[in-house]
mmCIF file of C-alpha atoms and ligand atoms in Angstrom:
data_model
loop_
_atom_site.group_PDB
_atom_site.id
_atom_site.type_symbol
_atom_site.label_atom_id
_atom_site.label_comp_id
_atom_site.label_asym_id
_atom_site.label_seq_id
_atom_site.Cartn_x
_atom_site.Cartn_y
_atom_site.Cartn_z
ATOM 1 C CA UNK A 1 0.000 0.000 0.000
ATOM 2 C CA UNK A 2 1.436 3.419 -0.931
ATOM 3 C CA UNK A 3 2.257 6.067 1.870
ATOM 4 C CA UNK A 4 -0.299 8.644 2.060
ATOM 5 C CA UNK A 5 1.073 11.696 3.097
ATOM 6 C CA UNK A 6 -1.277 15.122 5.043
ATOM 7 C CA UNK A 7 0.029 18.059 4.887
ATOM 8 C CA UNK A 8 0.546 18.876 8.459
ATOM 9 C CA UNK A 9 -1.598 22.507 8.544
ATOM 10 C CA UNK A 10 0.111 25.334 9.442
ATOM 11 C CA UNK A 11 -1.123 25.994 12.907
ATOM 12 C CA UNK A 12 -0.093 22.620 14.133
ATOM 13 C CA UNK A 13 3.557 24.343 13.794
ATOM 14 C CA UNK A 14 2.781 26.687 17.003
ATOM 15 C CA UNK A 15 0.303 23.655 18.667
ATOM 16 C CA UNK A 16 1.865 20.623 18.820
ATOM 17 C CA UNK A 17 -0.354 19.038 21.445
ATOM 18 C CA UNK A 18 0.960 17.352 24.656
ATOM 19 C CA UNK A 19 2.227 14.120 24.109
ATOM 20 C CA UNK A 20 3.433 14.636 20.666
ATOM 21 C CA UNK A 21 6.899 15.703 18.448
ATOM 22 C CA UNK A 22 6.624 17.020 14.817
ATOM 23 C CA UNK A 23 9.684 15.321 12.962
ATOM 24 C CA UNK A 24 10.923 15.615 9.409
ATOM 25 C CA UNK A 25 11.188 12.088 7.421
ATOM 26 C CA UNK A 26 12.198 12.970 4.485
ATOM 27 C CA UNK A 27 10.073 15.903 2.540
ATOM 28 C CA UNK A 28 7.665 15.500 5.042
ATOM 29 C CA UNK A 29 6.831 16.262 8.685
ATOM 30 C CA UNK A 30 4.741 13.535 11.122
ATOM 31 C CA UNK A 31 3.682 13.565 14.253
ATOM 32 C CA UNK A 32 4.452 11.581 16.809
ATOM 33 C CA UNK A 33 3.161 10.200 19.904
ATOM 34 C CA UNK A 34 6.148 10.344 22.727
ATOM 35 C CA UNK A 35 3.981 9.994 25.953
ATOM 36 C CA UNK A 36 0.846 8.537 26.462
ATOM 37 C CA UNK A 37 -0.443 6.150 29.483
ATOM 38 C CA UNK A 38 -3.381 4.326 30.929
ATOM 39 C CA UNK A 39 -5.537 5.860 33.324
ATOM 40 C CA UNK A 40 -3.423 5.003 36.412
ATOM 41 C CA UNK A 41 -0.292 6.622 34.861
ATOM 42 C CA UNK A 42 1.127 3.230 33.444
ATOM 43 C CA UNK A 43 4.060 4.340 30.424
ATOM 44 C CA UNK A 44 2.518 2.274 27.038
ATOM 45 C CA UNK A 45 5.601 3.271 24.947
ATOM 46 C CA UNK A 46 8.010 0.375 24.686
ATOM 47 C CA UNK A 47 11.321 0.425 23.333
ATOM 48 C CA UNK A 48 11.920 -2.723 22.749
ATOM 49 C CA UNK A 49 9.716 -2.749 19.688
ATOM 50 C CA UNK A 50 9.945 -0.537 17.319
ATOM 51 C CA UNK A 51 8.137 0.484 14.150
ATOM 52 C CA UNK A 52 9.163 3.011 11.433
ATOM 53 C CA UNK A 53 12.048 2.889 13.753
ATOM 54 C CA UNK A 54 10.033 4.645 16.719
ATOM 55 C CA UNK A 55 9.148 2.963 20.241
ATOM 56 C CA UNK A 56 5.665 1.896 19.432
ATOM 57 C CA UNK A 57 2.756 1.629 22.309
ATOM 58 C CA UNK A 58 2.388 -1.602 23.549
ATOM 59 C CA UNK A 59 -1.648 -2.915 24.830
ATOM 60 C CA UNK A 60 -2.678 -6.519 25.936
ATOM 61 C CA UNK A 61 -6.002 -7.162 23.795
ATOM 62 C CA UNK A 62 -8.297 -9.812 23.631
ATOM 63 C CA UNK A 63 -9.648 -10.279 20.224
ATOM 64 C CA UNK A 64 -12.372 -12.578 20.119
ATOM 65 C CA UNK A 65 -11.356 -16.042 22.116
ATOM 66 C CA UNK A 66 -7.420 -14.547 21.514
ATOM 67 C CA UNK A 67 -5.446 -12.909 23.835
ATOM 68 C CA UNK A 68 -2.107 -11.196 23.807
ATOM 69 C CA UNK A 69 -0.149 -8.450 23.140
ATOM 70 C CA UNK A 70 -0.227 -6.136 20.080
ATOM 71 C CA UNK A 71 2.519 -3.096 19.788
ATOM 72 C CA UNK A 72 0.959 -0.025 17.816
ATOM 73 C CA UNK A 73 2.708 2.350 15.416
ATOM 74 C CA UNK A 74 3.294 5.382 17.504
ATOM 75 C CA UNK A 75 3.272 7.819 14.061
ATOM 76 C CA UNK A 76 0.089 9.123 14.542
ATOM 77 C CA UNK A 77 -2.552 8.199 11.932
ATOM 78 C CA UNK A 78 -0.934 5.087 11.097
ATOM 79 C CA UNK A 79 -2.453 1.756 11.592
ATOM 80 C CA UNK A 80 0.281 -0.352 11.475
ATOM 81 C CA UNK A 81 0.184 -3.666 14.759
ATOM 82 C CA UNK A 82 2.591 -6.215 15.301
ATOM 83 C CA UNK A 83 1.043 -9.205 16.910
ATOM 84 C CA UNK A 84 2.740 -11.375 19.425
ATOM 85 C CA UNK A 85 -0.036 -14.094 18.709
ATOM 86 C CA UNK A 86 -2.480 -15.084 15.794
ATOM 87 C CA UNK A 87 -5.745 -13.306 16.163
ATOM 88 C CA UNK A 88 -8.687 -15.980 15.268
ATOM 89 C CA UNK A 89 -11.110 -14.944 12.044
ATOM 90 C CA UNK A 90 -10.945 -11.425 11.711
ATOM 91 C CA UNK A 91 -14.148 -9.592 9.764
ATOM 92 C CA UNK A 92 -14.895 -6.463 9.196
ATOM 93 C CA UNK A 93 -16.755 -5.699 12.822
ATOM 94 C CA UNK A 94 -13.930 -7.183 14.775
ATOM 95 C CA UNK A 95 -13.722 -5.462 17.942
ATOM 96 C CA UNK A 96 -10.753 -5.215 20.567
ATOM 97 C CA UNK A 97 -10.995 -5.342 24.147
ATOM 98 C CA UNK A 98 -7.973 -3.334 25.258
ATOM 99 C CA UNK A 99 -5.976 -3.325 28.770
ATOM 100 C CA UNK A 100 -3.032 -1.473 30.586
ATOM 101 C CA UNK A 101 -0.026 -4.253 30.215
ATOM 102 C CA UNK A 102 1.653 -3.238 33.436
ATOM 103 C CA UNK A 103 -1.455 -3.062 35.629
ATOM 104 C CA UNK A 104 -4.398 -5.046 33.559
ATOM 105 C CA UNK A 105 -7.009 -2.052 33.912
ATOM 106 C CA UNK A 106 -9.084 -1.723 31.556
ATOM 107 C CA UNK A 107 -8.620 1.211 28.169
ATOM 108 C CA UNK A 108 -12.686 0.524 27.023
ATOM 109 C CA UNK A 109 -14.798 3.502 26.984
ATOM 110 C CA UNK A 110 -17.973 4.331 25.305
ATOM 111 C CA UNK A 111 -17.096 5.793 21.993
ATOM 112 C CA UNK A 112 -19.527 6.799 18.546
ATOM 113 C CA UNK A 113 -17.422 6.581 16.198
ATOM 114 C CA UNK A 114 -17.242 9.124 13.533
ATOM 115 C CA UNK A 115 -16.325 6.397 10.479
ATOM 116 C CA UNK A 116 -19.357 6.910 7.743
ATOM 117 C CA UNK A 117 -19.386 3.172 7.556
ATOM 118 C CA UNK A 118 -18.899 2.825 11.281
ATOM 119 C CA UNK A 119 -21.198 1.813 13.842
ATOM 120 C CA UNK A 120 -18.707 1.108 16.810
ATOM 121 C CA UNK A 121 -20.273 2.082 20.080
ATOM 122 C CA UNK A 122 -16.950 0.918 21.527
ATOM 123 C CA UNK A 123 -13.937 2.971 22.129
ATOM 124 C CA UNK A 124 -10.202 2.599 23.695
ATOM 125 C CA UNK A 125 -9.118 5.457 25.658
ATOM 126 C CA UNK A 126 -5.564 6.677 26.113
ATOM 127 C CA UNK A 127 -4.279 9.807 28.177
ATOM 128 C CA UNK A 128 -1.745 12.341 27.408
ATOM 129 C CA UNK A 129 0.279 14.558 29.477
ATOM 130 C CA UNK A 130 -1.744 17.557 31.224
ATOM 131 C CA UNK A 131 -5.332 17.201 32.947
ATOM 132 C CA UNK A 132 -8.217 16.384 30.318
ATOM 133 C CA UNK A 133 -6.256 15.295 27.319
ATOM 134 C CA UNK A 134 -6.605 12.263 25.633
ATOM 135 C CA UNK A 135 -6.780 10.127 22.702
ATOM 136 C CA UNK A 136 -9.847 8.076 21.279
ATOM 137 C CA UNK A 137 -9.690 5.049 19.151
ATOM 138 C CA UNK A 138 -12.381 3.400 17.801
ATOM 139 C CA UNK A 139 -12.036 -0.494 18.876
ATOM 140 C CA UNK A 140 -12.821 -1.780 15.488
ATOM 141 C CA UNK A 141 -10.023 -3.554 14.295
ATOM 142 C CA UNK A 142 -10.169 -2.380 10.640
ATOM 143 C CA UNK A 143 -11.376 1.101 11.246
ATOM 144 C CA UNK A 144 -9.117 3.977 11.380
ATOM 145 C CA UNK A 145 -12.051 6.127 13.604
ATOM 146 C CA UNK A 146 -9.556 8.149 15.878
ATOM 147 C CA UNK A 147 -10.226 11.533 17.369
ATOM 148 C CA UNK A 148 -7.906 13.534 20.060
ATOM 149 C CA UNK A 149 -9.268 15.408 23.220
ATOM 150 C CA UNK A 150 -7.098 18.631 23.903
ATOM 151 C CA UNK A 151 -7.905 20.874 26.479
ATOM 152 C CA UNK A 152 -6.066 24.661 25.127
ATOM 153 C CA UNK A 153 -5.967 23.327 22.009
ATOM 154 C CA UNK A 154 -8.393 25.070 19.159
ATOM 155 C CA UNK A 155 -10.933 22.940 17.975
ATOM 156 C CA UNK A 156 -10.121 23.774 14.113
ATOM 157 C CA UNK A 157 -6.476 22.485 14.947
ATOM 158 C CA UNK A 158 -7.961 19.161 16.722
ATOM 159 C CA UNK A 159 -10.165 18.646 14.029
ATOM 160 C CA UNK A 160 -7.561 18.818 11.579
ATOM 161 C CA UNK A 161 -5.298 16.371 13.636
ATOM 162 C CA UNK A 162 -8.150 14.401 14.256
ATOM 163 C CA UNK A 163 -8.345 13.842 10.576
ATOM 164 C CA UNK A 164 -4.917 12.662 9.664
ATOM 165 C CA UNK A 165 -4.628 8.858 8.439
ATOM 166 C CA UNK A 166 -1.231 8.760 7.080
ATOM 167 C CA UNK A 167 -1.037 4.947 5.847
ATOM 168 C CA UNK A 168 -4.683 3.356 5.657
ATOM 169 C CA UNK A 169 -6.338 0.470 7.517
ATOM 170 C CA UNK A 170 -3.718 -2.339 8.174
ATOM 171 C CA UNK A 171 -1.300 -0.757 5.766
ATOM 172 C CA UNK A 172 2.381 -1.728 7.197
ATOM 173 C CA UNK A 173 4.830 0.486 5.045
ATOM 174 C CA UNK A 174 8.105 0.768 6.148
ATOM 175 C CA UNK A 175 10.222 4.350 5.832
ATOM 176 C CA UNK A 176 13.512 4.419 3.435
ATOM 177 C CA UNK A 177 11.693 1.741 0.399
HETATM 178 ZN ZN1 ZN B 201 -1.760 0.707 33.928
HETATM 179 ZN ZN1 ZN B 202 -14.961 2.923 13.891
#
């Protein structure tokens, strides 16, 4: 699948919301997720896997009857997982069930996604540094519904943000090919 690049607006330049880095790869700029934690404060970024050559965020999941660890891309928009087991059948409504590794809680929320072809009422919810501000992903397995909560942050910017999906559903496309 080819990389699809967003321009990153330029607003984002003078808002780069807590939690994240801006970084050049090659002509263009991504963000980054660099902190973000369960509820109780538990560190998800690992660094002993890495994808597109960043630490990637690490969740135990239970997909269906399977259960084990998947490590995210941490280049935000991208859907890329690395499994540490073999999920059974995936379809199209898949869902996760998403916890803390370190202390098991659970990451499920209520969530409406905002997918046109979407009709998740299930949600995984991640914090970022500072009081209030956190990131939403719909549980769907194939769905790239995400959405960011940023207190101080203007809502144009966040929607913009919001709407970045740099590499498509399940697209695994490594930098430097
Ligand atoms: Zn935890
Ligand atoms: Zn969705």
């Amino acid at each position: 699948m080819k990389l699809k690049n967003t321009q990153i607006p330029h607003e984002l330049r003078q808002t780069v919301p807590p939690g994240f880095r801006l970084e050049q790869r090659g002509d263009f700029e991504y963000l980054i997720v660099e902190s973000i934690f369960c509820r109780h404060g538990h560190n998800l970024l690992v660094n002993s896997v890495k994808i597109h050559g960043e630490p990637a965020i690490k969740l135990h999941v239970k997909i269906g009857k399977s259960e084990g660890v998947i490590f995210v891309d941490a280049f935000w928009g991208s859907h890329a997982k690395l499994y540490s087991f073999l999920p059974e059948e995936v379809t199209p409504t898949t869902s996760v069930e998403a916890f803390c590794p370190v202390c098991g809680t659970s990451l499920m929320e209520e969530y409406t996604c905002r997918e046109p072809e979407c009709d998740s009422t299930r949600g995984i919810v991640l914090y970022l540094p500072g009081d209030g501000n956190t990131v939403h992903v719909c549980a769907r397995l194939n769905c790239p519904g995400h959405h960011l909560n940023i207190i101080d942050v203007p809502d144009a910017v966040i929607n913009t943000i919001s709407a970045i999906n740099y590499f498509g559903v399940g697209a695994f496309e490594l930098f430097g090919e």
